[in-house]
mmCIF file of C-alpha atoms in Angstrom:
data_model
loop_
_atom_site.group_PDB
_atom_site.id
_atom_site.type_symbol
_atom_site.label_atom_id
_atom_site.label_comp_id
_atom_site.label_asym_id
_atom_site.label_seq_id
_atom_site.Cartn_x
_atom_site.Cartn_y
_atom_site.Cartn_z
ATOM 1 C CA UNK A 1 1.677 7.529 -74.353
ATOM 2 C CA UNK A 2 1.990 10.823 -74.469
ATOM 3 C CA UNK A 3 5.439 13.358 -73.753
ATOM 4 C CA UNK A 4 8.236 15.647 -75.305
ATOM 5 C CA UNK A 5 10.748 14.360 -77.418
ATOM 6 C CA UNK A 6 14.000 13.529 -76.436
ATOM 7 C CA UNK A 7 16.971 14.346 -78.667
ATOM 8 C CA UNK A 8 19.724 11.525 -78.517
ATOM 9 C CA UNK A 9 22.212 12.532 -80.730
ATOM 10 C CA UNK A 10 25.580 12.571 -79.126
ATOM 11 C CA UNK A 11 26.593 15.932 -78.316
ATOM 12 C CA UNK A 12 30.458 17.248 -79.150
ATOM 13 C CA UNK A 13 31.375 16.771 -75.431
ATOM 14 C CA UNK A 14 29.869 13.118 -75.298
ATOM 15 C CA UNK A 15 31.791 12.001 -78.364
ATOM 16 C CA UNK A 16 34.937 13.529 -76.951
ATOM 17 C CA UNK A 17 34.143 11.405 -74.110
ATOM 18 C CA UNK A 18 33.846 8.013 -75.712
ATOM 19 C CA UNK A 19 36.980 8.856 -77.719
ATOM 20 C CA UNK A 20 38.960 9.475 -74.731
ATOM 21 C CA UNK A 21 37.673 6.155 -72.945
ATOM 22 C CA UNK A 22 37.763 3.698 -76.215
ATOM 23 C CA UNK A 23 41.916 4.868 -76.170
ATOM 24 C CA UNK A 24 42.526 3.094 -72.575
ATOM 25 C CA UNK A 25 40.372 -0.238 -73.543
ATOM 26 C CA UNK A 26 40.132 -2.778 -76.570
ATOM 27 C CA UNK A 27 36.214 -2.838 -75.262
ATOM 28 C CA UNK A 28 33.259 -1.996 -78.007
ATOM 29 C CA UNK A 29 32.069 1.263 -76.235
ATOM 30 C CA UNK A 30 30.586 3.906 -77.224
ATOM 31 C CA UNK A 31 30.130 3.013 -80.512
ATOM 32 C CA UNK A 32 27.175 5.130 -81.369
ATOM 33 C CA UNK A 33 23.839 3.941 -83.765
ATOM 34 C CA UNK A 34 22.490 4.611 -87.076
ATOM 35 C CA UNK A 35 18.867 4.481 -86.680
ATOM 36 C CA UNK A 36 17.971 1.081 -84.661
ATOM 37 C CA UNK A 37 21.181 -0.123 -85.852
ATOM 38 C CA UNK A 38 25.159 0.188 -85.510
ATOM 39 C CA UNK A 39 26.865 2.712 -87.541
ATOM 40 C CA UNK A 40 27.999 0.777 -90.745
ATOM 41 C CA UNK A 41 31.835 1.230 -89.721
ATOM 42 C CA UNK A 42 31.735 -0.307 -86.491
ATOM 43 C CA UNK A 43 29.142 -3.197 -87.877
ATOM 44 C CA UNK A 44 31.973 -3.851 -90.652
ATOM 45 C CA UNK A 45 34.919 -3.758 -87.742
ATOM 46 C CA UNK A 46 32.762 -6.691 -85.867
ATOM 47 C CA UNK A 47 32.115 -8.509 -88.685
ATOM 48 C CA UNK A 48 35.979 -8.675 -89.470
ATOM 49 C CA UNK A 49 36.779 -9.540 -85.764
ATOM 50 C CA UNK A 50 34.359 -12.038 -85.971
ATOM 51 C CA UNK A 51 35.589 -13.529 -88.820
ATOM 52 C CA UNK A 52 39.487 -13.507 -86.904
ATOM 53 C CA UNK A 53 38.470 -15.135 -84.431
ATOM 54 C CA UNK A 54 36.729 -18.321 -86.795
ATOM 55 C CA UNK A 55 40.238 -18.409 -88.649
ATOM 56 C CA UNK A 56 41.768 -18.594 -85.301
ATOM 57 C CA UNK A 57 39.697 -21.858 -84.710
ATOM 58 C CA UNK A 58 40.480 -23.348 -87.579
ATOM 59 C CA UNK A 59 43.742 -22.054 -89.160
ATOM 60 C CA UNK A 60 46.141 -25.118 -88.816
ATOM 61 C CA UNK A 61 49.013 -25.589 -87.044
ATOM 62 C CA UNK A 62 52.608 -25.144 -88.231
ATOM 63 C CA UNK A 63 55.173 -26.974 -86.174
ATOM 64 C CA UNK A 64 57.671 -26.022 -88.030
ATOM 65 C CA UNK A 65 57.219 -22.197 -87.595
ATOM 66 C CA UNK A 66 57.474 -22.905 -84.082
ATOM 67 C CA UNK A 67 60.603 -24.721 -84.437
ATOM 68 C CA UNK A 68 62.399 -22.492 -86.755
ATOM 69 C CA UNK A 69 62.019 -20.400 -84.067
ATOM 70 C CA UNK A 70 63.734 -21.997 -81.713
ATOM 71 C CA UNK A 71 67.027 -22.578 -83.773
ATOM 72 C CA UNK A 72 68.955 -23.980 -80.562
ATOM 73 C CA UNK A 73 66.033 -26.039 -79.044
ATOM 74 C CA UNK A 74 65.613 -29.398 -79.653
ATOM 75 C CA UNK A 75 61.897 -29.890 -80.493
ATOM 76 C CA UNK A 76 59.607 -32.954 -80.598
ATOM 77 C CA UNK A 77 56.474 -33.259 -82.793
ATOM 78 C CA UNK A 78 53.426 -35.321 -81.255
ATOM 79 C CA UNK A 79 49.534 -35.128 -81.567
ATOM 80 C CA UNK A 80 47.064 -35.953 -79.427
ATOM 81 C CA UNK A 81 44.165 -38.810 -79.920
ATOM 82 C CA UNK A 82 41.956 -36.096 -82.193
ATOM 83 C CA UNK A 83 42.787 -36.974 -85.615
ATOM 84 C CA UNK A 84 41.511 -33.961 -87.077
ATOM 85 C CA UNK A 85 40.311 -30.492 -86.044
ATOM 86 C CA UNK A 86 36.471 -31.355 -86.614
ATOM 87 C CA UNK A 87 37.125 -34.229 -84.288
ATOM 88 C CA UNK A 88 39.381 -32.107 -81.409
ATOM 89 C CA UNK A 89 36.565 -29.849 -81.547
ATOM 90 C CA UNK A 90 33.517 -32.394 -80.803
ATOM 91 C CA UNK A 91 35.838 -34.431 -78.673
ATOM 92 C CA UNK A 92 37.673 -32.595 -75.806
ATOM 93 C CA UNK A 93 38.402 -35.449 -74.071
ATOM 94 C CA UNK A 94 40.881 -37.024 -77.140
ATOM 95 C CA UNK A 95 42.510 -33.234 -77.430
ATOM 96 C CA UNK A 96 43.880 -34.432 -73.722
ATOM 97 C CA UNK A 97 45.742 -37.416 -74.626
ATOM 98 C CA UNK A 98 48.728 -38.887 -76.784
ATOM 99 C CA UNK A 99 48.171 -41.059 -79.697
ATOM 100 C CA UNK A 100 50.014 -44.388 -78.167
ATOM 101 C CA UNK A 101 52.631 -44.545 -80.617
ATOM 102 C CA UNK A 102 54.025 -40.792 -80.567
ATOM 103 C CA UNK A 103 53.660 -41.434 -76.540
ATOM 104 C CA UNK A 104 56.196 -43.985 -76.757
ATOM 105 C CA UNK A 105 58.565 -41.890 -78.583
ATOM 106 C CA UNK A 106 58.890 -39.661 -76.182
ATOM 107 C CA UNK A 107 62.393 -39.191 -73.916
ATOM 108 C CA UNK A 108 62.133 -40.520 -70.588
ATOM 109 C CA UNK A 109 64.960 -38.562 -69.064
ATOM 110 C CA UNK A 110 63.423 -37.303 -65.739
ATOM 111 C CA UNK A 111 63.611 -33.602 -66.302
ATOM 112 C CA UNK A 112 62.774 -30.837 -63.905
ATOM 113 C CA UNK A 113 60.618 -28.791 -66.752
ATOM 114 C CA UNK A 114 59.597 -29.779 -70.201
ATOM 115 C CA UNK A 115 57.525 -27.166 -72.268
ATOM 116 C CA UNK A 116 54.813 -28.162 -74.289
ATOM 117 C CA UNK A 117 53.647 -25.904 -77.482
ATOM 118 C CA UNK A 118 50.389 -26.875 -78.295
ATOM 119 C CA UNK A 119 47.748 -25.053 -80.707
ATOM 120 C CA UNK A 120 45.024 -25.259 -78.847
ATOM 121 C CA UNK A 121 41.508 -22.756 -80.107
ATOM 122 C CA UNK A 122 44.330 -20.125 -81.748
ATOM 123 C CA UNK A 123 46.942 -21.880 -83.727
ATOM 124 C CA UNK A 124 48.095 -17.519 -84.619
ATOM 125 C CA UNK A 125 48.500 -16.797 -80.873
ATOM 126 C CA UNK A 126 51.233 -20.007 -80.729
ATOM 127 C CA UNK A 127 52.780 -18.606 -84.200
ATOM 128 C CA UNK A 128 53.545 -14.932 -83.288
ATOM 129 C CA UNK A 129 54.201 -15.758 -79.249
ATOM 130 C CA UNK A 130 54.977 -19.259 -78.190
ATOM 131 C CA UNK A 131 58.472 -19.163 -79.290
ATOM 132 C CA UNK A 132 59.518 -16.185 -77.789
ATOM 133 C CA UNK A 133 58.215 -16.661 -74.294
ATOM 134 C CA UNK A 134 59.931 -20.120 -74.213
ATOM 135 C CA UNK A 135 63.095 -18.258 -74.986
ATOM 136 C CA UNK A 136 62.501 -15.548 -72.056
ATOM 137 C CA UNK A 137 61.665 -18.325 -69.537
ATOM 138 C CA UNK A 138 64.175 -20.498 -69.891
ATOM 139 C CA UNK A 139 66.974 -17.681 -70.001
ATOM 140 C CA UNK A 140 65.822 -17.066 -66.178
ATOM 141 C CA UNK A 141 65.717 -20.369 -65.255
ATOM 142 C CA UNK A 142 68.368 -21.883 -62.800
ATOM 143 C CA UNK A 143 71.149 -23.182 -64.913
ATOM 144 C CA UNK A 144 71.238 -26.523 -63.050
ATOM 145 C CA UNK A 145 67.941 -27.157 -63.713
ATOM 146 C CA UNK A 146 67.324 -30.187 -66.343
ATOM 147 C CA UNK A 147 65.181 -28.582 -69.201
ATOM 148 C CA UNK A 148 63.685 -31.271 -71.783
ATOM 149 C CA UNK A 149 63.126 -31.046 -75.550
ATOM 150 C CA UNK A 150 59.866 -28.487 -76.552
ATOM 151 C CA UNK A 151 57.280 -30.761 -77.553
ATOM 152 C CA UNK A 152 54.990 -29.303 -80.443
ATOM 153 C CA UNK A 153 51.657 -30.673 -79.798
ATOM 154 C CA UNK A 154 48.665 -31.069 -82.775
ATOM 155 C CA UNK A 155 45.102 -31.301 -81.745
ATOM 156 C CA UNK A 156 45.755 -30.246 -78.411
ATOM 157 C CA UNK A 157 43.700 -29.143 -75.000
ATOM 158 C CA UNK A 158 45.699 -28.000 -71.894
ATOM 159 C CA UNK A 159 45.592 -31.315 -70.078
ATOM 160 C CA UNK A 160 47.755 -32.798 -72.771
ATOM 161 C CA UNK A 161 50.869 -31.744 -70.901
ATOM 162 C CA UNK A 162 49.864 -34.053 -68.091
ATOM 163 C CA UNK A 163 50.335 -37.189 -70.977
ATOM 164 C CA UNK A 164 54.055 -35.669 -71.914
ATOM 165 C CA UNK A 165 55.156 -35.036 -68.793
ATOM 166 C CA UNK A 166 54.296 -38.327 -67.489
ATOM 167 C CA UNK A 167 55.629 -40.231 -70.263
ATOM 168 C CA UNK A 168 58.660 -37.992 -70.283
ATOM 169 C CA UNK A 169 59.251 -38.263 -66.331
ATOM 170 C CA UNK A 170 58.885 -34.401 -65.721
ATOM 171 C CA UNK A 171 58.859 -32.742 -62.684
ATOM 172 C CA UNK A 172 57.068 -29.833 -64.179
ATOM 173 C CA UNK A 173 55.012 -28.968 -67.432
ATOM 174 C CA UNK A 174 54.478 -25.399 -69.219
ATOM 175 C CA UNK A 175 52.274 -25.840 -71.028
ATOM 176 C CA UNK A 176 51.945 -22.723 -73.999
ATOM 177 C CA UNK A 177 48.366 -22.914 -75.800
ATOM 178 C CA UNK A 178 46.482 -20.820 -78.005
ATOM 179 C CA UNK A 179 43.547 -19.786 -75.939
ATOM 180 C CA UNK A 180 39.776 -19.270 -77.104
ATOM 181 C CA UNK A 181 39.358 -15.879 -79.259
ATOM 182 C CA UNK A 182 37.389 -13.225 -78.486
ATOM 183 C CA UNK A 183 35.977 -10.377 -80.515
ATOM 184 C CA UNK A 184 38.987 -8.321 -79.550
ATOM 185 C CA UNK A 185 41.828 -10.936 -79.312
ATOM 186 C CA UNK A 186 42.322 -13.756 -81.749
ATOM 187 C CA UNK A 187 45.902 -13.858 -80.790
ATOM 188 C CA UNK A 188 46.013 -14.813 -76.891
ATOM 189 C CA UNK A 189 48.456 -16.716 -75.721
ATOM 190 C CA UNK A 190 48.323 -18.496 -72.053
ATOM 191 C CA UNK A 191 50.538 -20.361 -70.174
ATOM 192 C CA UNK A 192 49.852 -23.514 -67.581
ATOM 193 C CA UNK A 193 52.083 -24.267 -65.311
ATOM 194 C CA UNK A 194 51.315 -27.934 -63.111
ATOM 195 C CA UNK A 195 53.522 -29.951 -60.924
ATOM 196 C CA UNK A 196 54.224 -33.471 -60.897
ATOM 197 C CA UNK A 197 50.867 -33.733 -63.142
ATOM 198 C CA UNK A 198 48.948 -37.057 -63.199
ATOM 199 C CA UNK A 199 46.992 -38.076 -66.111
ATOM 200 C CA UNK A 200 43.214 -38.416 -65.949
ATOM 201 C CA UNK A 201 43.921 -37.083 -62.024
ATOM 202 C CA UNK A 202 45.264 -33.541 -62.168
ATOM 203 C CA UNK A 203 42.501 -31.370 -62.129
ATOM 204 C CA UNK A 204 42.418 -27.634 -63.503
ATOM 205 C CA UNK A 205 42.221 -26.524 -59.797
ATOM 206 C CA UNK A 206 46.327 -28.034 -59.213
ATOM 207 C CA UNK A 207 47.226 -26.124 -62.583
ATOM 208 C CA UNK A 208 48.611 -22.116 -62.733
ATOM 209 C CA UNK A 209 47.528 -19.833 -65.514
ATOM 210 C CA UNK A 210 49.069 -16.771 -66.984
ATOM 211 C CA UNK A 211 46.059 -15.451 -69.737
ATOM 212 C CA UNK A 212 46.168 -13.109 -72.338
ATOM 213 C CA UNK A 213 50.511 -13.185 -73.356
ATOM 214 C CA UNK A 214 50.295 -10.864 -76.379
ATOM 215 C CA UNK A 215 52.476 -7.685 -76.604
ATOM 216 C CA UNK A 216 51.753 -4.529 -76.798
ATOM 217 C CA UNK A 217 48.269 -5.053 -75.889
ATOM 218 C CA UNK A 218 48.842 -7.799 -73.069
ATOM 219 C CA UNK A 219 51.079 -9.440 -71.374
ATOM 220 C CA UNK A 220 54.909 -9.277 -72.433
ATOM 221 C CA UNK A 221 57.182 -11.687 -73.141
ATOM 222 C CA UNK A 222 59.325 -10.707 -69.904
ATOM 223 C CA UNK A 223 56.750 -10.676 -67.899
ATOM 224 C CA UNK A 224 55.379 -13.813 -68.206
ATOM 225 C CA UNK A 225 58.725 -15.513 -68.115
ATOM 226 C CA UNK A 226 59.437 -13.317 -65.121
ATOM 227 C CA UNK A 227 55.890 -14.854 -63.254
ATOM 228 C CA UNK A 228 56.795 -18.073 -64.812
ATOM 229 C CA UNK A 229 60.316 -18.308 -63.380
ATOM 230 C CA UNK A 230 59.058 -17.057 -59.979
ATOM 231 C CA UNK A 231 56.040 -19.943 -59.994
ATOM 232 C CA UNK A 232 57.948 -22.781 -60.656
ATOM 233 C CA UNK A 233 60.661 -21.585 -57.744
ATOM 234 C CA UNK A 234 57.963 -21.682 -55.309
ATOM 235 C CA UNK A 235 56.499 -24.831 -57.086
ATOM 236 C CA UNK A 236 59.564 -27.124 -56.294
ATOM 237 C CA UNK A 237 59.838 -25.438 -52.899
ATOM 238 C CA UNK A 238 55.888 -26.071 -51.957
ATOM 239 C CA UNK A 239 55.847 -29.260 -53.946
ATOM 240 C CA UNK A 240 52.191 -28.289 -55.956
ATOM 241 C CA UNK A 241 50.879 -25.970 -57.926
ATOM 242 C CA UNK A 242 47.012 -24.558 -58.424
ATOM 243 C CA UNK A 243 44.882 -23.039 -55.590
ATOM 244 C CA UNK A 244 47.773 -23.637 -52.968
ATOM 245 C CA UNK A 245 50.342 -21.406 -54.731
ATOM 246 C CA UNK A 246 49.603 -17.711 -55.380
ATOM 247 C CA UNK A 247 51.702 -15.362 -57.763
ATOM 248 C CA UNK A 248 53.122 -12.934 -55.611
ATOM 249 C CA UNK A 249 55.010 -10.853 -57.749
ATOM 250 C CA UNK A 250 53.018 -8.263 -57.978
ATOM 251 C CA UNK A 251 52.235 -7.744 -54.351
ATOM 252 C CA UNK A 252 54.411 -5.004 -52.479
ATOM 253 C CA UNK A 253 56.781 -5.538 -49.923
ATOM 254 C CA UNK A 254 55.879 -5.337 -45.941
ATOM 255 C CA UNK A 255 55.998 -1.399 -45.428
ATOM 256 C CA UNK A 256 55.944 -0.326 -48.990
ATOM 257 C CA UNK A 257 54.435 2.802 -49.850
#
């Protein structure tokens, strides 16, 4: 094959470029290449990232960091039917239910909301955030509403919350979970919000999710307490959650600008 040769070094103007872009995204663009390869910077910044994320996976929980956080909430400890991470990691299906004993345990008070901290795949996104977005959500909540103790659950997958808030007679679960890491986030938090939730029923389809909870770089604290807050209002007035109830916050009034 025969032709001219094409220069591809970046010029000035294209690496000017790439700067300017990488500041409004956590995205790998741009990145440039030594020979056939990454430059040795950016292999080094994936490597660490990568290496995050793993200690993410498998960092363990700490209930009590949780909990010290929450000075005035009452908190309950429980773990699910994994008995240990290797186990909730093969096993999905034990991450989503009680052990029997720290099921019975639980307070069967009938509340309108319990909240359910659970570690899930990032046991560092429920250290640094689960606390305070508790705190932010239940300062907007209705003050007649019945609010149960914060259950700190080990081992843990989302439908977990369904077990609790059957066993505690909840109207409603939050529950706050350490979501899978990525190679730019090891520290997302998200938040699932399901109505009168059925164990081994409830599908992911009747739950609502709020992704990615991690100020500055996601969402804050206030605002997904805010979205929260204005969920579970329409939740008790629709009687459901999932597909059939759509987060409206954000949309603009009739005749907005």
């Amino acid at each position: 094959m025969t032709g001219r040769q094409v220069d591809v070094r970046a010029s000035e103007s294209d690496l000017a470029m790439w700067g300017a872009l990488r500041r409004h995204t956590q995205a790998r663009i741009g990145l440039g290449r030594s020979g056939s390869a990454l430059p040795t910077r950016h292999r080094l910044e994936l490597q660490a990232a990568h290496a995050a994320a793993r200690d993410a996976v498998h960092s363990p929980f700490e209930a009590e960091t949780v909990a010290a956080a929450l000075p005035d909430t009452p908190t309950i400890r429980v773990r699910s039917a994994a008995g240990d991470r290797l186990t909730y990691l093969q096993r999905p299906d034990l991450g989503r239910r009680l052990t029997p004993a720290d099921r019975a345990h639980l307070p069967a008070d009938g509340w309108d909301v319990v909240f359910v901290v659970a570690d899930g795949l990032s046991s560092r996104a429920v250290h640094e955030h689960a606390a305070a977005v508790v705190t932010a959500t239940t300062a907007l909540l209705p003050v007649e509403w019945r609010v149960g103790p914060v259950v700190l659950a080990e081992q843990a997958r989302v439908a977990l919350g369904d077990d609790v808030a059957s066993a505690m007679h909840a109207t409603m679960v939050v529950v706050l979970i350490g979501e899978r890491p990525g190679m730019s986030a090891a520290d997302s938090l998200g938040a699932y919000l399901t109505y009168q939730p059925r164990p081994g029923v409830t599908t992911d389809a009747d739950r609502n999710c709020l992704s990615n909870i991690r100020p500055p770089l996601g969402l804050t604290y206030e605002g997904a307490a805010a979205k929260l807050v204005g969920l579970m209002g329409r939740a008790r007035e629709l009687g459901l959650t999932g597909v059939g109830l759509k987060d409206e916050s954000d949309v603009l009034p009739s005749g907005s600008a």
